Tab-separated table of C-alpha atoms in Angstrom:
chain	number	residue	atom	x	y	z
A	329	UNK	CA	-8.274	-38.123	18.938
A	330	UNK	CA	-6.626	-37.628	15.578
A	331	UNK	CA	-3.585	-35.356	15.425
A	332	UNK	CA	-3.198	-34.101	11.900
A	333	UNK	CA	0.577	-33.790	12.152
A	334	UNK	CA	0.322	-30.394	10.500
A	335	UNK	CA	1.628	-27.289	12.173
A	336	UNK	CA	0.179	-23.944	11.226
A	337	UNK	CA	1.618	-20.502	11.655
A	338	UNK	CA	-1.830	-19.177	12.562
A	339	UNK	CA	-5.013	-20.967	13.591
A	340	UNK	CA	-8.071	-18.724	13.317
A	341	UNK	CA	-11.098	-19.891	15.304
A	342	UNK	CA	-14.413	-18.562	14.028
A	343	UNK	CA	-15.185	-17.973	10.355
A	344	UNK	CA	-17.454	-14.971	10.548
A	345	UNK	CA	-16.358	-11.813	8.799
A	346	UNK	CA	-13.598	-10.987	11.308
A	347	UNK	CA	-12.049	-14.454	11.355
A	348	UNK	CA	-12.335	-14.862	7.593
A	349	UNK	CA	-10.698	-11.460	7.081
A	350	UNK	CA	-7.885	-12.344	9.503
A	351	UNK	CA	-7.327	-15.700	7.774
A	352	UNK	CA	-7.145	-13.931	4.402
A	353	UNK	CA	-4.623	-11.449	5.760
A	354	UNK	CA	-2.405	-14.146	7.276
A	355	UNK	CA	-2.538	-16.429	4.225
A	356	UNK	CA	-1.891	-13.552	1.836
A	357	UNK	CA	1.393	-12.888	3.640
A	358	UNK	CA	2.509	-16.453	2.976
A	359	UNK	CA	1.794	-17.918	6.407
A	360	UNK	CA	0.358	-21.416	6.831
A	361	UNK	CA	-3.183	-20.645	8.014
A	362	UNK	CA	-6.060	-22.774	9.313
A	363	UNK	CA	-9.594	-21.364	9.590
A	364	UNK	CA	-11.993	-23.323	11.845
A	365	UNK	CA	-15.774	-22.817	12.073
A	366	UNK	CA	-18.028	-24.592	14.573
A	367	UNK	CA	-21.065	-24.598	12.232
A	368	UNK	CA	-21.403	-24.708	8.453
A	369	UNK	CA	-19.617	-21.940	6.606
A	370	UNK	CA	-21.942	-18.983	5.922
A	371	UNK	CA	-24.418	-20.103	8.604
A	372	UNK	CA	-27.120	-17.805	10.009
A	373	UNK	CA	-26.634	-18.381	13.744
A	374	UNK	CA	-24.196	-15.543	14.407
A	375	UNK	CA	-23.483	-11.981	13.342
A	376	UNK	CA	-22.019	-12.254	9.831
A	377	UNK	CA	-24.978	-13.131	7.647
A	378	UNK	CA	-27.881	-11.325	6.057
A	379	UNK	CA	-28.521	-8.849	3.296
A	380	UNK	CA	-26.888	-5.555	4.229
A	381	UNK	CA	-24.642	-3.663	6.632
A	382	UNK	CA	-23.902	0.048	6.717
A	383	UNK	CA	-20.458	1.497	6.227
A	384	UNK	CA	-19.926	5.066	7.412
A	385	UNK	CA	-17.080	7.284	8.517
A	386	UNK	CA	-19.160	9.401	10.926
A	387	UNK	CA	-18.259	8.284	14.438
A	388	UNK	CA	-18.393	10.307	17.664
A	389	UNK	CA	-15.321	8.351	18.829
A	390	UNK	CA	-12.212	9.584	17.030
A	391	UNK	CA	-10.381	6.304	17.452
A	392	UNK	CA	-12.596	4.571	14.870
A	393	UNK	CA	-11.927	7.003	12.029
A	394	UNK	CA	-8.606	5.527	10.922
A	395	UNK	CA	-10.015	1.985	11.047
A	396	UNK	CA	-12.982	2.983	8.876
A	397	UNK	CA	-10.871	4.887	6.349
A	398	UNK	CA	-8.437	1.976	6.081
A	399	UNK	CA	-11.365	-0.396	5.647
A	400	UNK	CA	-12.782	1.575	2.717
A	401	UNK	CA	-9.476	1.063	0.893
A	402	UNK	CA	-9.177	-2.608	1.918
A	403	UNK	CA	-12.734	-3.415	0.806
A	404	UNK	CA	-11.839	-2.106	-2.642
A	405	UNK	CA	-8.572	-4.032	-2.698
A	406	UNK	CA	-10.281	-7.320	-1.807
A	407	UNK	CA	-12.989	-6.668	-4.413
A	408	UNK	CA	-10.316	-6.160	-7.063
A	409	UNK	CA	-8.737	-9.495	-6.102
A	410	UNK	CA	-11.988	-11.472	-6.138
A	411	UNK	CA	-13.483	-9.795	-9.193
A	412	UNK	CA	-16.892	-8.732	-7.868
A	413	UNK	CA	-18.343	-6.058	-5.588
A	414	UNK	CA	-19.569	-6.472	-2.022
A	415	UNK	CA	-19.660	-2.768	-1.065
A	416	UNK	CA	-21.970	-0.274	-2.764
A	417	UNK	CA	-21.468	3.459	-2.383
A	418	UNK	CA	-23.971	5.821	-0.825
A	419	UNK	CA	-23.849	8.983	1.254
A	420	UNK	CA	-24.435	8.883	5.024
A	421	UNK	CA	-26.940	11.019	6.929
A	422	UNK	CA	-26.920	11.309	10.729
A	423	UNK	CA	-29.686	13.131	12.570
A	424	UNK	CA	-30.829	13.832	16.088
A	425	UNK	CA	-31.605	16.472	18.728
A	426	UNK	CA	-29.394	19.549	18.435
A	427	UNK	CA	-28.279	19.140	22.062
A	428	UNK	CA	-27.123	15.532	21.552
A	429	UNK	CA	-23.497	15.347	22.693
A	430	UNK	CA	-22.780	12.281	20.601
A	431	UNK	CA	-24.171	13.866	17.434
A	432	UNK	CA	-22.245	17.064	18.090
A	433	UNK	CA	-19.166	14.876	18.592
A	434	UNK	CA	-19.799	13.397	15.125
A	435	UNK	CA	-19.595	16.910	13.661
A	436	UNK	CA	-16.461	17.659	15.680
A	437	UNK	CA	-14.864	14.417	14.483
A	438	UNK	CA	-15.727	15.215	10.850
A	439	UNK	CA	-14.038	18.601	11.228
A	440	UNK	CA	-10.995	17.180	12.983
A	441	UNK	CA	-10.495	14.451	10.373
A	442	UNK	CA	-11.369	16.644	7.365
A	443	UNK	CA	-14.265	14.411	6.339
A	444	UNK	CA	-16.461	16.122	3.722
A	445	UNK	CA	-19.748	16.913	5.450
A	446	UNK	CA	-22.550	19.442	5.848
A	447	UNK	CA	-24.401	20.317	9.053
A	448	UNK	CA	-28.052	21.014	8.233
A	449	UNK	CA	-31.051	22.442	10.066
A	450	UNK	CA	-34.585	21.139	9.574
A	451	UNK	CA	-35.356	23.311	6.533
A	452	UNK	CA	-32.055	22.437	4.872
A	453	UNK	CA	-32.679	18.727	5.450
A	454	UNK	CA	-36.094	18.968	3.782
A	455	UNK	CA	-34.509	20.692	0.770
A	456	UNK	CA	-31.523	18.324	0.635
A	457	UNK	CA	-33.790	15.285	0.356
A	458	UNK	CA	-36.769	16.917	-1.414
A	459	UNK	CA	-39.010	16.037	1.508
A	460	UNK	CA	-38.040	12.352	1.610
A	461	UNK	CA	-36.512	12.910	5.068
A	462	UNK	CA	-37.795	15.470	7.541
A	463	UNK	CA	-36.559	16.195	11.048
A	464	UNK	CA	-38.071	18.191	13.926
A	465	UNK	CA	-37.210	21.892	14.211
A	466	UNK	CA	-34.978	21.281	17.241
A	467	UNK	CA	-32.932	18.586	15.446
A	468	UNK	CA	-29.868	18.842	13.242
A	469	UNK	CA	-28.563	16.654	10.454
A	470	UNK	CA	-25.051	15.750	9.307
A	471	UNK	CA	-24.674	14.871	5.632
A	472	UNK	CA	-21.423	13.088	4.776
A	473	UNK	CA	-20.219	11.805	1.427
A	474	UNK	CA	-18.737	8.640	2.970
A	475	UNK	CA	-21.451	6.038	3.449
A	476	UNK	CA	-22.359	2.797	1.763
A	477	UNK	CA	-23.954	-0.634	1.969
A	478	UNK	CA	-22.070	-3.941	2.331
A	479	UNK	CA	-23.489	-7.353	1.374
A	480	UNK	CA	-22.474	-9.383	4.455
A	481	UNK	CA	-22.808	-13.048	3.448
A	482	UNK	CA	-21.209	-12.247	0.102
A	483	UNK	CA	-18.378	-10.420	1.911
A	484	UNK	CA	-17.659	-13.364	4.237
A	485	UNK	CA	-17.611	-15.702	1.244
A	486	UNK	CA	-15.190	-13.331	-0.496
A	487	UNK	CA	-12.681	-13.396	2.370
A	488	UNK	CA	-12.924	-17.178	2.696
A	489	UNK	CA	-12.369	-17.653	-1.038
A	490	UNK	CA	-9.396	-15.294	-1.035
A	491	UNK	CA	-7.942	-17.069	2.010
A	492	UNK	CA	-8.322	-20.396	0.206
A	493	UNK	CA	-6.752	-19.007	-2.966
A	494	UNK	CA	-3.785	-17.871	-0.879
A	495	UNK	CA	-3.240	-21.337	0.566
A	496	UNK	CA	-5.317	-21.338	3.761
A	497	UNK	CA	-6.962	-24.561	4.991
A	498	UNK	CA	-10.672	-24.133	5.771
A	499	UNK	CA	-12.666	-26.544	7.972
A	500	UNK	CA	-16.257	-26.074	9.077
A	501	UNK	CA	-18.363	-28.102	11.512
A	502	UNK	CA	-15.294	-28.090	13.754
A	503	UNK	CA	-16.199	-26.772	17.191
A	504	UNK	CA	-13.140	-25.885	19.266
A	505	UNK	CA	-13.370	-27.453	22.715
A	506	UNK	CA	-9.889	-26.736	24.041
A	507	UNK	CA	-6.871	-24.497	23.493
A	508	UNK	CA	-3.710	-25.512	25.362
A	509	UNK	CA	-0.465	-23.636	25.700
A	510	UNK	CA	2.555	-25.712	24.691
A	511	UNK	CA	5.789	-25.672	26.720
A	512	UNK	CA	7.954	-24.823	23.737
A	513	UNK	CA	5.609	-22.079	22.555
A	514	UNK	CA	2.485	-22.123	20.449
A	515	UNK	CA	-0.843	-23.772	21.119
A	516	UNK	CA	-2.667	-27.070	20.634
A	517	UNK	CA	-6.245	-26.601	19.432
A	518	UNK	CA	-8.736	-29.449	19.897
A	519	UNK	CA	-12.024	-29.747	18.015
A	520	UNK	CA	-14.917	-31.848	19.255
A	521	UNK	CA	-16.152	-35.135	17.861
A	522	UNK	CA	-19.385	-34.798	15.904
A	523	UNK	CA	-19.808	-31.136	16.864
A	524	UNK	CA	-23.400	-29.852	16.728
A	525	UNK	CA	-24.801	-33.136	15.473
A	526	UNK	CA	-22.451	-33.420	12.516
A	527	UNK	CA	-21.415	-37.068	12.651
A	528	UNK	CA	-18.972	-36.685	9.761
A	529	UNK	CA	-16.572	-34.819	12.024
A	530	UNK	CA	-14.302	-37.082	14.067
A	531	UNK	CA	-12.624	-34.240	15.870
A	532	UNK	CA	-8.969	-33.394	15.672
A	533	UNK	CA	-5.979	-31.603	17.137
A	534	UNK	CA	-3.976	-28.898	15.414
A	535	UNK	CA	-0.755	-27.211	16.440
A	536	UNK	CA	-0.322	-23.537	15.802
A	537	UNK	CA	2.443	-21.078	16.488
A	538	UNK	CA	-0.271	-18.475	17.054
A	539	UNK	CA	-4.040	-18.507	17.486
A	540	UNK	CA	-6.720	-15.896	16.781
A	541	UNK	CA	-10.113	-16.247	18.518
A	542	UNK	CA	-12.963	-14.534	16.660
A	543	UNK	CA	-16.096	-16.421	17.683
A	544	UNK	CA	-18.604	-13.576	18.026
A	545	UNK	CA	-21.416	-14.281	20.456
A	546	UNK	CA	-19.512	-17.343	21.745
A	547	UNK	CA	-16.434	-15.305	22.776
A	548	UNK	CA	-17.262	-15.130	26.471
A	549	UNK	CA	-17.957	-18.876	26.673
A	550	UNK	CA	-14.863	-20.022	24.795
A	551	UNK	CA	-12.412	-17.616	26.447
A	552	UNK	CA	-13.642	-18.559	29.914
A	553	UNK	CA	-13.503	-22.282	29.110
A	554	UNK	CA	-9.896	-22.193	27.886
A	555	UNK	CA	-8.408	-19.563	30.200
A	556	UNK	CA	-10.784	-18.761	33.039
A	557	UNK	CA	-10.812	-15.115	31.938
A	558	UNK	CA	-14.286	-13.586	32.137
A	559	UNK	CA	-14.819	-11.097	29.322
A	560	UNK	CA	-17.857	-8.799	29.721
A	561	UNK	CA	-19.223	-9.553	26.254
A	562	UNK	CA	-23.001	-10.057	26.287
A	563	UNK	CA	-24.749	-11.751	23.343
A	564	UNK	CA	-27.934	-9.987	22.261
A	565	UNK	CA	-30.535	-11.160	19.780
A	566	UNK	CA	-31.607	-8.292	17.546
A	567	UNK	CA	-34.303	-7.954	14.890
A	568	UNK	CA	-33.732	-6.326	11.506
A	569	UNK	CA	-36.930	-4.930	9.971
A	570	UNK	CA	-37.947	-4.128	6.390
A	571	UNK	CA	-40.799	-1.693	5.706
A	572	UNK	CA	-42.813	-1.213	2.526
A	573	UNK	CA	-42.277	1.958	0.526
A	574	UNK	CA	-45.608	3.307	-0.698
A	575	UNK	CA	-46.512	3.179	-4.354
A	576	UNK	CA	-44.978	5.939	-6.434
A	577	UNK	CA	-42.075	6.510	-4.041
A	578	UNK	CA	-39.970	3.363	-4.518
A	579	UNK	CA	-37.292	5.022	-6.718
A	580	UNK	CA	-36.925	7.848	-4.154
A	581	UNK	CA	-35.489	5.477	-1.535
A	582	UNK	CA	-33.448	3.136	-3.732
A	583	UNK	CA	-29.691	2.562	-3.702
A	584	UNK	CA	-27.846	4.170	-6.592
A	585	UNK	CA	-29.659	7.482	-6.329
A	586	UNK	CA	-28.958	10.162	-3.752
A	587	UNK	CA	-30.801	8.561	-0.832
A	588	UNK	CA	-28.328	7.837	1.987
A	589	UNK	CA	-27.626	5.257	4.615
A	590	UNK	CA	-28.803	6.863	7.851
A	591	UNK	CA	-28.662	6.892	11.632
A	592	UNK	CA	-30.868	8.658	14.161
A	593	UNK	CA	-29.312	9.518	17.524
A	594	UNK	CA	-31.385	9.381	20.686
A	595	UNK	CA	-33.597	6.768	22.349
A	596	UNK	CA	-33.879	4.483	20.581
A	597	UNK	CA	-30.917	4.691	18.210
A	598	UNK	CA	-32.373	3.898	14.776
A	599	UNK	CA	-30.452	3.123	11.604
A	600	UNK	CA	-31.181	2.015	8.077
A	601	UNK	CA	-30.155	1.629	4.460
A	602	UNK	CA	-31.639	2.542	1.079
A	603	UNK	CA	-33.765	-0.059	-0.676
A	604	UNK	CA	-31.393	-2.659	-2.115
A	605	UNK	CA	-31.894	-6.299	-1.174
A	606	UNK	CA	-35.684	-6.342	-1.381
A	607	UNK	CA	-37.158	-4.080	-4.088
A	608	UNK	CA	-39.811	-1.795	-2.671
A	609	UNK	CA	-38.696	-2.349	0.943
A	610	UNK	CA	-36.464	-0.171	3.089
A	611	UNK	CA	-34.413	-1.426	6.032
A	612	UNK	CA	-35.094	0.471	9.270
A	613	UNK	CA	-34.060	-1.100	12.574
A	614	UNK	CA	-33.211	-0.346	16.196
A	615	UNK	CA	-29.645	-0.688	17.440
A	616	UNK	CA	-29.999	-3.088	20.368
A	617	UNK	CA	-31.642	-6.329	21.399
A	618	UNK	CA	-32.327	-8.807	24.169
A	619	UNK	CA	-29.657	-10.693	26.183
A	620	UNK	CA	-29.525	-14.377	25.370
A	621	UNK	CA	-27.422	-17.525	25.394
A	622	UNK	CA	-26.215	-18.038	21.801
A	623	UNK	CA	-26.791	-21.806	22.174
A	624	UNK	CA	-30.318	-21.402	23.559
A	625	UNK	CA	-31.743	-18.443	21.692
A	626	UNK	CA	-35.404	-17.447	21.831
A	627	UNK	CA	-35.456	-16.834	18.026
A	628	UNK	CA	-37.800	-13.906	18.460
A	629	UNK	CA	-40.359	-12.480	18.831
A	630	UNK	CA	-38.186	-9.376	18.884
A	631	UNK	CA	-38.504	-5.909	20.329
A	632	UNK	CA	-41.399	-3.485	20.532
A	633	UNK	CA	-41.984	-1.677	17.269
A	634	UNK	CA	-43.910	1.343	18.535
A	635	UNK	CA	-40.940	3.724	18.648
A	636	UNK	CA	-39.887	2.667	15.138
A	637	UNK	CA	-43.395	3.131	13.744
A	638	UNK	CA	-43.543	6.647	15.163
A	639	UNK	CA	-40.063	7.448	13.867
A	640	UNK	CA	-40.852	6.204	10.341
A	641	UNK	CA	-44.078	8.189	10.179
A	642	UNK	CA	-42.314	11.355	11.312
A	643	UNK	CA	-39.115	11.093	9.267
A	644	UNK	CA	-40.430	9.814	5.918
A	645	UNK	CA	-43.458	12.094	5.570
A	646	UNK	CA	-45.887	9.199	5.140
A	647	UNK	CA	-44.073	7.779	2.099
A	648	UNK	CA	-43.177	4.556	3.934
A	649	UNK	CA	-45.892	2.361	5.457
A	650	UNK	CA	-45.374	2.563	9.225
A	651	UNK	CA	-48.066	0.023	10.084
A	652	UNK	CA	-45.475	-2.687	10.641
A	653	UNK	CA	-42.524	-4.398	8.974
A	654	UNK	CA	-43.319	-6.783	6.117
A	655	UNK	CA	-40.149	-8.831	6.647
A	656	UNK	CA	-37.805	-9.399	9.599
A	657	UNK	CA	-34.490	-11.157	10.148
A	658	UNK	CA	-32.776	-12.136	13.386
A	659	UNK	CA	-29.114	-11.467	14.074
A	660	UNK	CA	-26.686	-11.484	16.997
A	661	UNK	CA	-24.788	-8.685	18.695
A	662	UNK	CA	-21.781	-9.234	20.965
A	663	UNK	CA	-21.990	-6.224	23.278
A	664	UNK	CA	-19.296	-4.825	25.539
A	665	UNK	CA	-20.347	-2.379	28.283
A	666	UNK	CA	-18.844	0.555	26.339
A	667	UNK	CA	-19.745	-0.851	22.885
A	668	UNK	CA	-16.056	-0.783	21.919
A	669	UNK	CA	-14.191	-3.746	20.469
A	670	UNK	CA	-11.804	-6.165	22.138
A	671	UNK	CA	-8.569	-6.488	20.137
A	672	UNK	CA	-5.891	-7.817	22.462
A	673	UNK	CA	-3.684	-10.684	23.543
A	674	UNK	CA	-5.367	-13.127	25.908
A	675	UNK	CA	-2.287	-13.084	28.130
A	676	UNK	CA	-1.823	-15.295	31.193
A	677	UNK	CA	-0.315	-18.685	30.311
A	678	UNK	CA	-0.918	-17.915	26.610
A	679	UNK	CA	1.070	-14.683	26.603
A	680	UNK	CA	1.010	-13.321	23.053
A	681	UNK	CA	0.250	-16.687	21.455
A	682	UNK	CA	-3.524	-16.135	21.535
A	683	UNK	CA	-5.193	-12.986	20.176
A	684	UNK	CA	-8.854	-12.199	20.866
A	685	UNK	CA	-11.074	-10.186	18.534
A	686	UNK	CA	-14.606	-9.733	19.851
A	687	UNK	CA	-17.266	-7.476	21.283
A	688	UNK	CA	-18.015	-5.773	17.986
A	689	UNK	CA	-21.294	-4.524	19.447
A	690	UNK	CA	-23.386	-4.343	16.307
A	691	UNK	CA	-21.202	-1.808	14.511
A	692	UNK	CA	-17.999	-3.663	13.644
A	693	UNK	CA	-18.798	-5.294	10.295
A	694	UNK	CA	-17.802	-2.258	8.242
A	695	UNK	CA	-14.308	-2.377	9.768
A	696	UNK	CA	-13.721	-6.086	9.137
A	697	UNK	CA	-10.913	-5.579	6.578
A	698	UNK	CA	-8.903	-3.385	8.967
A	699	UNK	CA	-9.744	-5.559	11.995
A	700	UNK	CA	-8.525	-8.623	10.096
A	701	UNK	CA	-5.302	-6.785	9.316
A	702	UNK	CA	-4.867	-5.796	12.981
A	703	UNK	CA	-5.540	-9.332	14.255
A	704	UNK	CA	-3.071	-10.804	11.758
A	705	UNK	CA	-0.483	-8.184	12.741
A	706	UNK	CA	-0.872	-8.946	16.439
A	707	UNK	CA	-0.584	-12.690	15.864
A	708	UNK	CA	2.330	-12.560	13.440
A	709	UNK	CA	4.405	-9.613	14.676
A	710	UNK	CA	3.164	-8.911	18.212
A	711	UNK	CA	2.044	-5.389	17.379
A	712	UNK	CA	-0.359	-3.537	15.104
A	713	UNK	CA	0.644	-0.265	13.510
A	714	UNK	CA	-1.667	2.527	12.457
A	715	UNK	CA	-4.253	2.095	15.206
A	716	UNK	CA	-4.282	3.036	18.884
A	717	UNK	CA	-5.236	-0.204	20.625
A	718	UNK	CA	-5.500	1.260	24.128
A	719	UNK	CA	-9.258	1.641	23.672
A	720	UNK	CA	-9.602	-2.052	22.794
A	721	UNK	CA	-7.591	-3.637	25.634
A	722	UNK	CA	-9.090	-6.402	27.759
A	723	UNK	CA	-7.604	-4.731	30.837
A	724	UNK	CA	-9.817	-1.670	30.545
A	725	UNK	CA	-12.652	-3.586	32.225
A	726	UNK	CA	-10.468	-4.281	35.255
A	727	UNK	CA	-9.820	-0.557	35.611
A	728	UNK	CA	-13.481	0.324	35.060
A	729	UNK	CA	-16.230	-2.332	34.711
A	730	UNK	CA	-17.997	-0.013	32.263
A	731	UNK	CA	-14.908	0.206	30.070
A	732	UNK	CA	-14.053	3.377	28.175
A	733	UNK	CA	-15.654	6.542	29.510
A	734	UNK	CA	-17.706	8.235	26.759
A	735	UNK	CA	-17.701	11.913	27.613
A	736	UNK	CA	-17.657	13.991	24.449
A	737	UNK	CA	-17.674	17.363	26.265
A	738	UNK	CA	-14.023	18.274	25.654
A	739	UNK	CA	-14.115	17.130	22.038
A	740	UNK	CA	-17.293	19.113	21.358
A	741	UNK	CA	-16.140	22.237	23.185
A	742	UNK	CA	-12.873	22.296	21.266
A	743	UNK	CA	-14.635	22.538	17.924
A	744	UNK	CA	-17.742	24.518	18.845
A	745	UNK	CA	-16.268	27.132	21.186
A	746	UNK	CA	-13.167	28.165	19.235
């Protein structure tokens, strides 16, 4: 086994959007940084590829607001450094049954955080969107100015390029097989020989003062292998669907106009973006998927489409063909029981030398710039300012296997019963 002889301040394992953002943050601060990826850079086996992701500030959980607002600013800062755009502005529209606690909590959170928004009834929604979106009479809508669409593969490439420009070392096809705690502090990271059939890789060992683990759907496997800690992070395979906009209505649903990114609360939770990546097609998908082993995926066939077909027919007034999607893409979720992130020290023999970022549960991409900042802070300084990390602790699952309790009653009552 080759030991490179190099010692890094930070070794980041996993070069998806979170790891690439963390590597950029560490390198930008002048720290010797190594970014390792088990597959090719920009591969399609995980959670950080594809054509679009939504960014929105409307969350029922208050503790995400600051992360999202910081991320908006950090996306723009990174774009200014790289010289091209990865995030495109749009408004955000949330909708659902009027009695939905989570949707009412979105409104309460908007009020609490002074986010510009409008609560709309069914008639107001029809007028707001000139009939392009309609909701049932017993539903409400929340129209917020802060939405947008991110180009994911382009964004990951941006962070990797910026990390490289700031002095980081990037190595792909380097699967980490072992992380050992060193007696004098720091860690020894071992990569496998010829990982995933790549015979050009002879494996290696790298010393790091600190280590950040951001391996997405492989988090549970790697953390258990190196520490014995069992994190309740379940990989899911999800299907992203694109539907054809009917002739004469394509401009009505395109990015750059006033058509928003959107989310529909209830069962199932449905989300989507304006037409951008594929002209004439609109992205509408279900938040969720099927449990799987990330190394032995089924690669489809995906989930039942009946609920989505019905939703599309009802919401888009027949202007989008609901017969079936004309294109689909597969992606991975890394789900925690409460759908909240894990941003914490691994602890045990590793103490604060190993930081874990995982369990982003299908909604973390938008916050990658702030998450990268937090992970770099934790690794380099032992703390992260500007965000309450109690909701993202590993230990919360020991206290309650389901994690954070999501009861929005108090939050809703405070703002609706004053």
